[in-house]
Short mmCIF file of C-alpha atoms and ligand atoms in Angstrom, two decimals:
data_model
loop_
_atom_site.label_atom_id
_atom_site.label_comp_id
_atom_site.label_asym_id
_atom_site.label_seq_id
_atom_site.Cartn_x
_atom_site.Cartn_y
_atom_site.Cartn_z
CA MET Z 1 100.57 86.86 132.69
CA GLY Z 2 98.38 87.90 129.76
CA ASN Z 3 98.64 91.55 130.79
CA LYS Z 4 102.36 91.80 130.27
CA LYS Z 5 103.49 94.28 127.62
CA ARG Z 6 105.21 92.50 124.73
CA TYR Z 7 108.42 93.95 123.26
CA VAL Z 8 110.55 93.11 120.25
CA LEU Z 9 113.90 94.77 119.58
CA VAL Z 10 115.52 95.69 116.24
CA GLY Z 11 119.30 96.08 116.12
CA THR Z 12 121.06 93.76 118.55
CA GLY Z 13 124.41 95.62 118.74
CA GLY Z 14 126.14 97.39 121.61
CA ARG Z 15 123.24 99.55 122.78
CA ALA Z 16 120.56 96.87 122.65
CA GLU Z 17 121.50 95.21 125.94
CA PHE Z 18 120.70 98.40 127.86
CA PHE Z 19 117.05 97.73 126.99
CA TYR Z 20 116.72 93.96 126.77
CA GLY Z 21 118.87 93.49 129.90
CA ALA Z 22 116.65 95.84 131.93
CA LEU Z 23 113.43 94.39 130.50
CA THR Z 24 114.32 90.82 131.38
CA ARG Z 25 116.09 91.52 134.69
CA ASP Z 26 114.17 94.38 136.29
CA PHE Z 27 110.78 94.54 134.60
CA SER Z 28 109.86 90.91 133.96
CA ALA Z 29 106.78 91.24 136.18
CA THR Z 30 105.19 93.65 133.70
CA SER Z 31 107.10 93.11 130.46
CA GLU Z 32 108.02 90.32 128.10
CA LEU Z 33 110.76 90.32 125.49
CA VAL Z 34 109.45 88.26 122.57
CA GLY Z 35 111.78 88.72 119.57
CA PHE Z 36 114.98 90.07 118.04
CA CYS Z 37 115.47 91.44 114.54
CA ASP Z 38 118.76 92.34 112.81
CA ILE Z 39 120.64 91.90 109.54
CA ASN Z 40 123.16 89.71 111.36
CA GLN Z 41 122.23 86.25 112.67
CA VAL Z 42 125.51 85.82 114.58
CA ARG Z 43 124.88 89.00 116.56
CA MET Z 44 121.30 87.94 117.32
CA ASN Z 45 122.54 84.53 118.47
CA TYR Z 46 125.03 86.24 120.76
CA ALA Z 47 122.25 88.43 122.21
CA ASN Z 48 120.27 85.25 122.87
CA LYS Z 49 123.31 83.71 124.56
CA LEU Z 50 123.53 86.74 126.87
CA LEU Z 51 119.80 86.48 127.57
CA ARG Z 52 120.23 82.87 128.62
CA GLU Z 53 123.51 83.08 130.53
CA LYS Z 54 123.51 86.57 131.98
CA TYR Z 55 119.81 87.27 132.45
CA ASN Z 56 118.53 83.74 133.00
CA TYR Z 57 115.86 84.36 130.37
CA ALA Z 58 114.72 81.98 127.65
CA GLU Z 59 116.06 82.66 124.15
CA VAL Z 60 113.67 84.61 121.93
CA PRO Z 61 112.84 83.99 118.26
CA THR Z 62 115.14 85.81 115.81
CA TYR Z 63 114.14 87.41 112.52
CA MET Z 64 116.26 88.81 109.71
CA ALA Z 65 115.52 92.42 108.68
CA ASP Z 66 113.38 91.33 105.71
CA GLN Z 67 111.20 89.30 108.11
CA PHE Z 68 110.23 92.32 110.23
CA ASP Z 69 106.54 92.14 109.22
CA GLN Z 70 106.54 88.42 109.90
CA MET Z 71 107.95 89.04 113.36
CA ILE Z 72 105.16 91.50 114.17
CA GLU Z 73 102.54 89.06 112.90
CA ASN Z 74 103.97 86.10 114.80
CA GLU Z 75 104.98 87.73 118.07
CA LYS Z 76 102.23 90.37 118.32
CA PRO Z 77 104.31 92.93 120.24
CA ASP Z 78 102.84 96.04 121.83
CA TYR Z 79 106.15 97.88 121.38
CA VAL Z 80 109.08 97.81 118.97
CA ILE Z 81 112.39 98.98 120.46
CA VAL Z 82 114.67 100.45 117.77
CA THR Z 83 118.42 100.28 118.45
CA SER Z 84 119.72 99.77 114.92
CA VAL Z 85 122.07 101.97 112.90
CA ASP Z 86 120.65 105.54 112.82
CA ARG Z 87 120.08 105.49 109.05
CA THR Z 88 117.53 102.68 109.49
CA HIS Z 89 115.51 104.04 112.45
CA HIS Z 90 112.77 105.70 110.38
CA LYS Z 91 112.07 102.51 108.48
CA TYR Z 92 111.32 100.51 111.62
CA ILE Z 93 109.61 103.35 113.47
CA ILE Z 94 107.17 103.87 110.58
CA ARG Z 95 106.53 100.23 109.77
CA ALA Z 96 106.01 99.35 113.44
CA MET Z 97 103.34 102.05 113.73
CA GLU Z 98 101.69 100.97 110.48
CA LEU Z 99 101.42 97.48 111.94
CA GLY Z 100 99.77 98.81 115.11
CA CYS Z 101 102.73 98.99 117.51
CA ASP Z 102 104.06 101.81 119.66
CA VAL Z 103 107.78 102.58 119.39
CA VAL Z 104 110.66 103.17 121.77
CA THR Z 105 113.58 104.47 119.73
CA GLU Z 106 117.14 105.36 120.49
CA LYS Z 107 118.42 108.79 119.59
CA PRO Z 108 118.76 110.29 117.06
CA MET Z 109 115.15 109.65 116.04
CA THR Z 110 116.41 109.87 112.45
CA ILE Z 111 119.13 111.67 110.49
CA ASN Z 112 117.62 114.07 107.94
CA GLU Z 113 114.56 116.21 107.29
CA GLU Z 114 112.91 113.87 104.75
CA LYS Z 115 112.99 110.90 107.09
CA CYS Z 116 111.88 113.12 109.97
CA GLN Z 117 108.87 114.31 107.95
CA ASP Z 118 107.99 110.70 107.11
CA ILE Z 119 107.96 109.83 110.82
CA LEU Z 120 105.85 112.88 111.75
CA ASP Z 121 103.35 111.98 109.01
CA ALA Z 122 103.22 108.34 110.11
CA VAL Z 123 102.46 109.33 113.72
CA LYS Z 124 99.52 111.42 112.48
CA ARG Z 125 98.32 108.70 110.11
CA THR Z 126 98.48 105.82 112.58
CA GLY Z 127 97.83 107.50 115.94
CA GLN Z 128 100.59 105.38 117.50
CA ASN Z 129 103.16 106.69 119.98
CA VAL Z 130 106.91 107.18 119.67
CA ARG Z 131 109.19 107.55 122.69
CA VAL Z 132 112.75 108.82 122.17
CA THR Z 133 115.08 107.69 124.93
CA PHE Z 134 116.91 110.85 125.93
CA ASN Z 135 118.74 109.43 128.92
CA TYR Z 136 120.63 112.69 129.53
CA ARG Z 137 117.41 114.44 130.59
CA TYR Z 138 117.22 112.01 133.51
CA ALA Z 139 120.73 112.60 134.87
CA PRO Z 140 120.00 114.28 138.25
CA HIS Z 141 122.22 117.32 137.56
CA HIS Z 142 120.45 117.90 134.23
CA THR Z 143 117.00 117.59 135.79
CA LYS Z 144 118.21 120.00 138.49
CA ILE Z 145 118.97 122.68 135.89
CA ARG Z 146 115.41 122.38 134.57
CA GLU Z 147 114.17 122.74 138.13
CA LEU Z 148 116.34 125.81 138.82
CA ILE Z 149 115.08 127.52 135.68
CA LEU Z 150 111.45 126.63 136.45
CA ASP Z 151 111.97 128.00 139.98
CA ASP Z 152 113.14 131.31 138.48
CA ALA Z 153 116.66 131.05 139.97
CA ILE Z 154 118.11 133.09 137.07
CA GLY Z 155 115.01 134.76 135.62
CA LYS Z 156 114.24 134.56 131.91
CA VAL Z 157 116.96 132.71 129.99
CA THR Z 158 118.62 134.92 127.39
CA SER Z 159 121.64 132.87 126.28
CA VAL Z 160 123.39 129.53 126.69
CA HIS Z 161 127.08 128.82 126.17
CA PHE Z 162 127.67 125.10 125.76
CA GLU Z 163 130.99 123.39 125.11
CA TRP Z 164 131.12 119.59 124.79
CA LEU Z 165 134.40 117.70 124.64
CA LEU Z 166 134.72 114.14 123.35
CA ASN Z 167 138.07 112.61 124.13
CA THR Z 168 140.53 110.53 122.14
CA ARG Z 169 138.93 107.29 123.41
CA HIS Z 170 135.17 107.82 123.18
CA GLY Z 171 135.36 110.60 120.57
CA ALA Z 172 137.60 108.47 118.39
CA ASP Z 173 135.07 105.64 118.44
CA TYR Z 174 132.72 107.52 116.09
CA PHE Z 175 135.49 107.52 113.49
CA ARG Z 176 136.12 103.76 113.64
CA ARG Z 177 132.76 102.55 112.39
CA TRP Z 178 129.50 103.39 110.62
CA HIS Z 179 129.13 106.82 112.22
CA ARG Z 180 132.06 108.07 110.12
CA ASP Z 181 129.81 108.12 107.05
CA LYS Z 182 127.29 110.96 107.30
CA ARG Z 183 124.73 108.92 105.39
CA ASN Z 184 124.58 106.53 108.35
CA SER Z 185 124.61 108.94 111.28
CA GLY Z 186 123.91 112.47 110.04
CA GLY Z 187 127.36 113.36 111.43
CA LEU Z 188 128.04 114.21 115.05
CA LEU Z 189 125.84 117.32 114.97
CA VAL Z 190 122.90 114.93 114.58
CA HIS Z 191 124.14 111.66 116.09
CA LYS Z 192 125.76 113.10 119.22
CA SER Z 193 124.50 116.67 119.53
CA THR Z 194 120.87 115.48 119.47
CA HIS Z 195 121.43 114.86 123.21
CA HIS Z 196 122.81 118.35 123.76
CA PHE Z 197 120.29 120.22 121.64
CA ASP Z 198 117.52 118.26 123.35
CA LEU Z 199 118.87 119.34 126.74
CA VAL Z 200 118.81 122.98 125.70
CA ASN Z 201 115.23 122.66 124.37
CA PHE Z 202 114.26 120.91 127.62
CA TRP Z 203 116.01 123.38 129.94
CA ILE Z 204 114.84 126.61 128.37
CA GLY Z 205 111.41 125.31 127.32
CA SER Z 206 111.73 126.52 123.76
CA GLN Z 207 112.62 125.29 120.28
CA PRO Z 208 115.21 126.25 117.65
CA ASP Z 209 114.27 128.93 115.15
CA THR Z 210 117.41 129.86 113.17
CA VAL Z 211 120.72 127.98 112.96
CA PHE Z 212 124.15 128.79 111.59
CA ALA Z 213 127.25 126.57 111.80
CA PHE Z 214 130.78 125.85 110.73
CA GLY Z 215 132.33 122.41 110.86
CA ASP Z 216 135.14 120.42 109.34
CA LEU Z 217 137.28 117.30 109.67
CA MET Z 218 140.45 118.78 111.12
CA PHE Z 219 142.13 115.98 113.08
CA TYR Z 220 140.93 112.49 112.13
CA GLY Z 221 141.06 111.21 108.55
CA ARG Z 222 143.96 110.28 106.32
CA GLU Z 223 144.57 113.69 104.83
CA ASN Z 224 144.96 115.36 108.23
CA ALA Z 225 147.36 112.66 109.39
CA GLU Z 226 149.38 113.03 106.18
CA ASP Z 227 149.60 116.77 106.75
CA ARG Z 228 151.07 116.06 110.18
CA GLY Z 229 153.77 113.89 108.58
CA VAL Z 230 152.31 110.42 109.12
CA THR Z 231 153.39 107.99 106.41
CA GLN Z 232 152.18 104.58 107.64
CA PHE Z 233 148.51 103.72 107.33
CA TYR Z 234 146.32 100.68 107.87
CA ASN Z 235 142.65 99.90 107.35
CA ARG Z 236 141.71 97.91 110.44
CA ALA Z 237 143.44 97.40 113.78
CA THR Z 238 142.75 93.82 114.85
CA GLY Z 239 145.72 91.56 114.15
CA ASN Z 240 147.60 94.33 112.36
CA PRO Z 241 151.22 94.98 113.48
CA LEU Z 242 150.95 98.57 112.15
CA ALA Z 243 148.22 99.23 114.73
CA GLN Z 244 150.14 97.92 117.74
CA ASP Z 245 151.49 101.31 118.79
CA ASP Z 246 148.53 103.39 117.63
CA PRO Z 247 146.83 104.80 120.76
CA PHE Z 248 143.66 105.25 118.67
CA ALA Z 249 143.43 101.58 117.68
CA LEU Z 250 140.68 99.30 119.00
CA HIS Z 251 141.65 95.60 118.99
CA LEU Z 252 138.52 93.48 118.75
CA ASP Z 253 140.33 90.35 119.94
CA SER Z 254 141.37 92.07 123.18
CA ASP Z 255 137.96 91.63 124.78
CA ALA Z 256 135.67 88.59 124.69
CA HIS Z 257 132.47 90.65 124.43
CA LEU Z 258 133.77 92.81 121.57
CA LYS Z 259 134.99 89.71 119.78
CA SER Z 260 131.66 87.87 120.02
CA MET Z 261 129.61 90.92 119.16
CA TYR Z 262 131.61 92.18 116.19
CA LEU Z 263 134.65 90.17 115.10
CA ASP Z 264 132.87 86.81 115.04
CA ALA Z 265 129.86 88.39 113.30
CA GLU Z 266 131.56 90.29 110.53
CA THR Z 267 131.61 87.46 108.00
CA GLU Z 268 127.85 88.02 107.62
CA ASP Z 269 127.73 91.71 106.82
CA GLY Z 270 131.31 92.98 106.51
CA TYR Z 271 130.82 95.39 109.44
CA GLN Z 272 134.31 96.27 110.70
CA ARG Z 273 134.16 97.90 114.13
CA ASP Z 274 137.89 98.62 114.37
CA GLN Z 275 138.77 100.75 111.36
CA SER Z 276 141.65 103.22 111.58
CA VAL Z 277 140.51 106.72 112.51
CA PHE Z 278 143.15 107.92 110.07
CA GLY Z 279 141.73 105.88 107.20
CA GLU Z 280 140.00 106.89 103.99
CA GLY Z 281 136.31 107.62 103.63
CA ILE Z 282 135.55 109.66 106.75
CA ASN Z 283 133.08 112.37 105.77
CA ILE Z 284 131.79 113.62 109.14
CA GLU Z 285 133.17 116.64 111.01
CA ASP Z 286 135.28 116.41 114.16
CA THR Z 287 135.33 120.16 114.92
CA MET Z 288 132.04 122.07 115.01
CA GLY Z 289 130.68 125.43 116.08
CA VAL Z 290 126.94 126.23 116.01
CA LEU Z 291 124.94 129.37 116.67
CA VAL Z 292 121.20 129.02 117.35
CA GLN Z 293 118.43 131.48 118.03
CA TYR Z 294 115.38 130.02 119.76
CA ARG Z 295 111.71 130.94 119.42
CA ASN Z 296 111.92 132.69 122.82
CA LYS Z 297 114.87 134.73 121.42
CA ALA Z 298 117.50 133.00 123.59
CA ILE Z 299 120.85 132.50 121.83
CA LEU Z 300 122.98 129.34 122.00
CA THR Z 301 126.70 129.24 121.22
CA TYR Z 302 127.75 125.60 120.97
CA SER Z 303 131.04 123.82 120.35
CA LEU Z 304 131.76 120.12 119.84
CA VAL Z 305 135.29 118.78 119.35
CA ALA Z 306 135.97 115.04 119.19
CA TYR Z 307 139.71 114.66 119.93
CA GLN Z 308 140.09 116.23 123.37
CA PRO Z 309 142.32 115.28 126.34
CA TRP Z 310 139.26 114.88 128.59
CA GLU Z 311 135.60 114.05 128.18
CA GLY Z 312 132.78 116.21 129.48
CA TYR Z 313 131.22 119.61 129.15
CA ARG Z 314 130.96 123.17 130.38
CA ILE Z 315 127.69 125.06 130.32
CA ALA Z 316 126.74 128.59 131.24
CA ILE Z 317 123.11 129.66 131.17
CA ASN Z 318 122.53 133.39 131.44
CA GLY Z 319 119.26 134.91 132.55
CA THR Z 320 117.77 138.24 133.55
CA LYS Z 321 118.45 137.52 137.24
CA GLY Z 322 121.74 135.64 137.14
CA ARG Z 323 123.69 132.76 135.72
CA ILE Z 324 124.00 128.97 136.11
CA GLU Z 325 127.41 127.39 135.56
CA MET Z 326 127.95 123.67 135.30
CA SER Z 327 131.14 121.77 134.64
CA ILE Z 328 131.15 117.98 134.27
CA ILE Z 329 134.00 115.55 133.69
CA GLU Z 330 132.66 112.22 132.45
CA GLN Z 331 134.27 108.84 132.57
CA SER Z 332 135.04 107.97 128.99
CA TYR Z 333 133.16 104.92 127.71
CA VAL Z 334 133.56 102.85 124.57
CA ASN Z 335 130.33 101.17 123.49
CA SER Z 336 130.39 97.40 124.19
CA LEU Z 337 133.61 97.65 126.19
CA GLY Z 338 132.91 97.66 129.91
CA ASP Z 339 130.10 97.98 132.41
CA LYS Z 340 127.00 99.77 131.02
CA SER Z 341 126.26 101.33 134.40
CA LYS Z 342 129.55 103.26 134.07
CA GLU Z 343 128.31 104.98 130.94
CA GLY Z 344 128.29 108.72 131.48
CA ALA Z 345 129.62 108.16 135.03
CA LEU Z 346 130.90 111.34 136.64
CA ILE Z 347 134.48 112.01 137.68
CA GLY Z 348 133.93 115.66 138.49
CA LYS Z 349 130.92 117.94 138.82
CA THR Z 350 130.26 121.52 139.81
CA LEU Z 351 126.88 123.23 139.59
CA ARG Z 352 126.69 126.86 140.71
CA VAL Z 353 124.10 129.56 140.66
CA LEU Z 354 125.41 133.12 140.46
CA PRO Z 355 122.58 135.56 141.23
CA MET Z 356 123.04 138.92 139.55
CA PHE Z 357 123.64 140.66 142.90
CA GLY Z 358 123.62 137.99 145.66
CA ALA Z 359 126.44 135.64 146.67
CA PRO Z 360 127.10 132.67 144.35
CA TYR Z 361 126.14 129.26 145.78
CA ASP Z 362 126.87 125.64 144.91
CA VAL Z 363 123.88 123.40 144.25
CA GLU Z 364 124.18 119.90 145.71
CA VAL Z 365 122.78 117.13 143.53
CA GLU Z 366 122.57 113.59 144.80
CA GLU Z 367 123.92 111.05 142.31
CA LYS Z 368 122.55 107.52 142.50
CA GLU Z 369 123.56 104.06 141.31
CA GLY Z 370 123.45 103.43 137.55
CA GLY Z 371 124.61 105.13 134.37
CA HIS Z 372 124.45 108.91 133.88
CA GLY Z 373 124.52 109.71 137.59
CA GLY Z 374 121.57 107.42 138.32
CA GLY Z 375 119.49 108.82 135.46
CA ASP Z 376 119.46 105.59 133.44
CA PRO Z 377 117.40 103.55 135.97
CA VAL Z 378 114.87 106.41 136.18
CA LEU Z 379 114.54 106.46 132.38
CA LEU Z 380 114.12 102.67 132.30
CA ASN Z 381 111.41 102.80 134.96
CA ASP Z 382 109.71 105.58 133.01
CA LEU Z 383 109.74 103.32 129.93
CA PHE Z 384 109.01 99.90 131.32
CA GLY Z 385 107.86 100.33 134.93
CA ALA Z 386 105.04 102.14 136.65
CA PRO Z 387 106.30 105.74 136.85
CA SER Z 388 104.61 108.35 138.96
CA GLU Z 389 103.69 111.75 137.56
CA ASP Z 390 106.90 113.54 136.48
CA PRO Z 391 106.87 117.27 137.34
CA PHE Z 392 109.68 117.80 134.80
CA HIS Z 393 107.97 116.01 131.90
CA ARG Z 394 111.13 114.19 130.89
CA ALA Z 395 109.43 111.56 128.73
CA ALA Z 396 110.29 112.63 125.17
CA ASN Z 397 108.01 112.00 122.19
CA HIS Z 398 108.40 112.30 118.40
CA VAL Z 399 108.09 116.09 118.56
CA ASP Z 400 110.95 116.33 121.07
CA GLY Z 401 112.87 113.81 118.97
CA ALA Z 402 112.35 115.94 115.86
CA ARG Z 403 113.19 119.27 117.51
CA SER Z 404 116.42 117.89 118.91
CA ILE Z 405 117.66 116.68 115.51
CA LEU Z 406 116.44 119.67 113.54
CA THR Z 407 119.14 121.89 115.07
CA GLY Z 408 121.83 119.46 113.84
CA ILE Z 409 120.13 118.93 110.46
CA ALA Z 410 119.94 122.71 110.00
CA ALA Z 411 123.57 123.03 111.10
CA ASN Z 412 124.59 120.43 108.50
CA ARG Z 413 122.80 122.44 105.84
CA ALA Z 414 124.44 125.67 107.04
CA ILE Z 415 127.88 124.02 106.85
CA ALA Z 416 127.14 122.86 103.31
CA THR Z 417 125.72 126.18 102.06
CA GLY Z 418 127.41 128.81 104.23
CA LEU Z 419 123.98 130.27 105.00
CA PRO Z 420 121.78 130.41 108.11
CA VAL Z 421 118.79 128.04 108.11
CA LYS Z 422 115.25 128.67 109.34
CA VAL Z 423 114.22 125.47 111.10
CA ASP Z 424 110.56 125.74 110.09
CA THR Z 425 111.60 125.37 106.43
CA LEU Z 426 112.79 121.81 107.14
CA VAL Z 427 109.63 119.95 108.23
CA GLN Z 428 105.92 120.53 108.87
CA PHE Z 429 104.69 119.40 112.27
N1 NAD X 501 121.50 107.03 124.29
C1 NAD X 501 122.74 106.60 124.33
O1 NAD X 501 123.45 106.92 125.25
C2 NAD X 501 123.25 105.68 123.23
C3 NAD X 501 124.48 105.04 123.38
C4 NAD X 501 124.93 104.21 122.36
C5 NAD X 501 124.18 104.04 121.20
N2 NAD X 501 122.99 104.67 121.08
C6 NAD X 501 122.18 104.49 119.85
O2 NAD X 501 121.86 103.11 119.69
C7 NAD X 501 121.84 102.77 118.30
C8 NAD X 501 122.76 101.58 118.06
O3 NAD X 501 124.10 101.94 118.33
P1 NAD X 501 125.19 100.82 118.71
O4 NAD X 501 126.33 101.54 119.29
O5 NAD X 501 124.54 99.73 119.45
O6 NAD X 501 125.62 100.32 117.25
P2 NAD X 501 126.09 98.84 116.84
O7 NAD X 501 126.82 99.01 115.57
O8 NAD X 501 126.77 98.18 117.97
O9 NAD X 501 124.71 98.08 116.60
C9 NAD X 501 123.87 98.38 115.52
C10 NAD X 501 123.06 97.15 115.18
O10 NAD X 501 122.15 97.48 114.12
C11 NAD X 501 122.16 96.38 113.21
N3 NAD X 501 121.71 96.82 111.88
C12 NAD X 501 122.40 97.43 110.90
N4 NAD X 501 121.61 97.64 109.83
C13 NAD X 501 120.39 97.13 110.14
C14 NAD X 501 119.17 97.03 109.43
N5 NAD X 501 119.04 97.49 108.21
N6 NAD X 501 118.13 96.44 110.06
C15 NAD X 501 118.25 95.96 111.34
N7 NAD X 501 119.38 96.03 112.03
C16 NAD X 501 120.45 96.60 111.45
C17 NAD X 501 123.61 95.93 113.21
O11 NAD X 501 123.76 94.64 112.65
C18 NAD X 501 123.93 95.99 114.69
O12 NAD X 501 123.56 94.81 115.34
C19 NAD X 501 122.24 104.02 117.54
O13 NAD X 501 121.10 104.65 117.04
C20 NAD X 501 122.89 104.91 118.58
O14 NAD X 501 122.71 106.29 118.35
C21 NAD X 501 122.51 105.48 122.07
#
């Protein structure tokens, strides 16, 4: 009993249940959840209700954000899990380490170079550990690409062509809430692309050197809608007749979970989860193109567009002996609406190797139960269970977390200045 690892969690919104649900349901033999922290008491109470009713676990003490230190002193956790708004990650990551805890943080590790530097310095100063939960690494088809490259299936990688499509359901969701302000999320090139840039770093075993990018808001936002002839606007969808026929609207009273998590909680902090994607104040891009050169000289051409008819991605990896092509259609998922194990679920998948001279062949990859093709349970076991040695080294630390965001941070700077950015000018490792 006394040997169980103790965990507290900061940020009890949509993502949090992925961790506290698994901890209390699947890893209770080795792990104990001992506290919640948030700026919103209603949301913490709802998380406790889910603990009790869905996971048959006793409610845990709750602490407001300004009681974080108190929580650490009272509950004596070994680990702090950070699932709060991106803008706040660094604050909890650093303070947790200063108070002697290790950290498990959601992506993106943080959103800009200053906060990234502060985290890197704090790791050095405290000697504590940070894990960044890159669940995409663990999806079997993504791990398979790493394996193919390690096995020399295409020789030395020279270039990667990577197109990611977010659709009008999932893609739109980033424009309804806090992500739409770059100060909260770093924009999609940090918030979302951190997954994709991490995958490229992981697959090719290198790190970004020079980055150039263009990006703009070309579909969402009031101005774009006005240019297309729209004349009726609203601020939030729930209960608003103007939103009834808007296919982009999210109605918080249409789902009991959404209502309890957000609508019932908004009196405390004014967080509106259902804002119009054609409203004012959106300052992130929805259309982005990035060019990256890596330390090993490989070149990435990357595209991210957030208003597409389908959700998924196409990747081509070229090497000196051939080419890997992968095409994935994902089931679209809106955070807090639906079964978590369906997140990143696959509707279609092809993975092919095309040797430079031999016949092309399809690579079979077994998908398992759980989100992201069965990758999520493997990640959770890696975090909370007793994992065996991983030949692919998928566990990501603060350095991986930093390298994955630095491409997006550099891309943001390139968009702002019109100039290419050397990544090693951003932070010192
Ligand atoms: N890896 C993945 O697939 C994945 C999927 C979804 C979300 N995420 C990540 O999880 C995190 C949370 O996202 P979400 O969708 O759950 O958002 P959310 O809006 O549902 O929840 C955010 C929570 O943070 C709390 N919060 C806000 N400011 C705070 C502060 N100063 N101190 C403490 N808590 C604060 C909010 O009250 C809310 O409870 C984000 O970093 C996001 O990138 C990762």
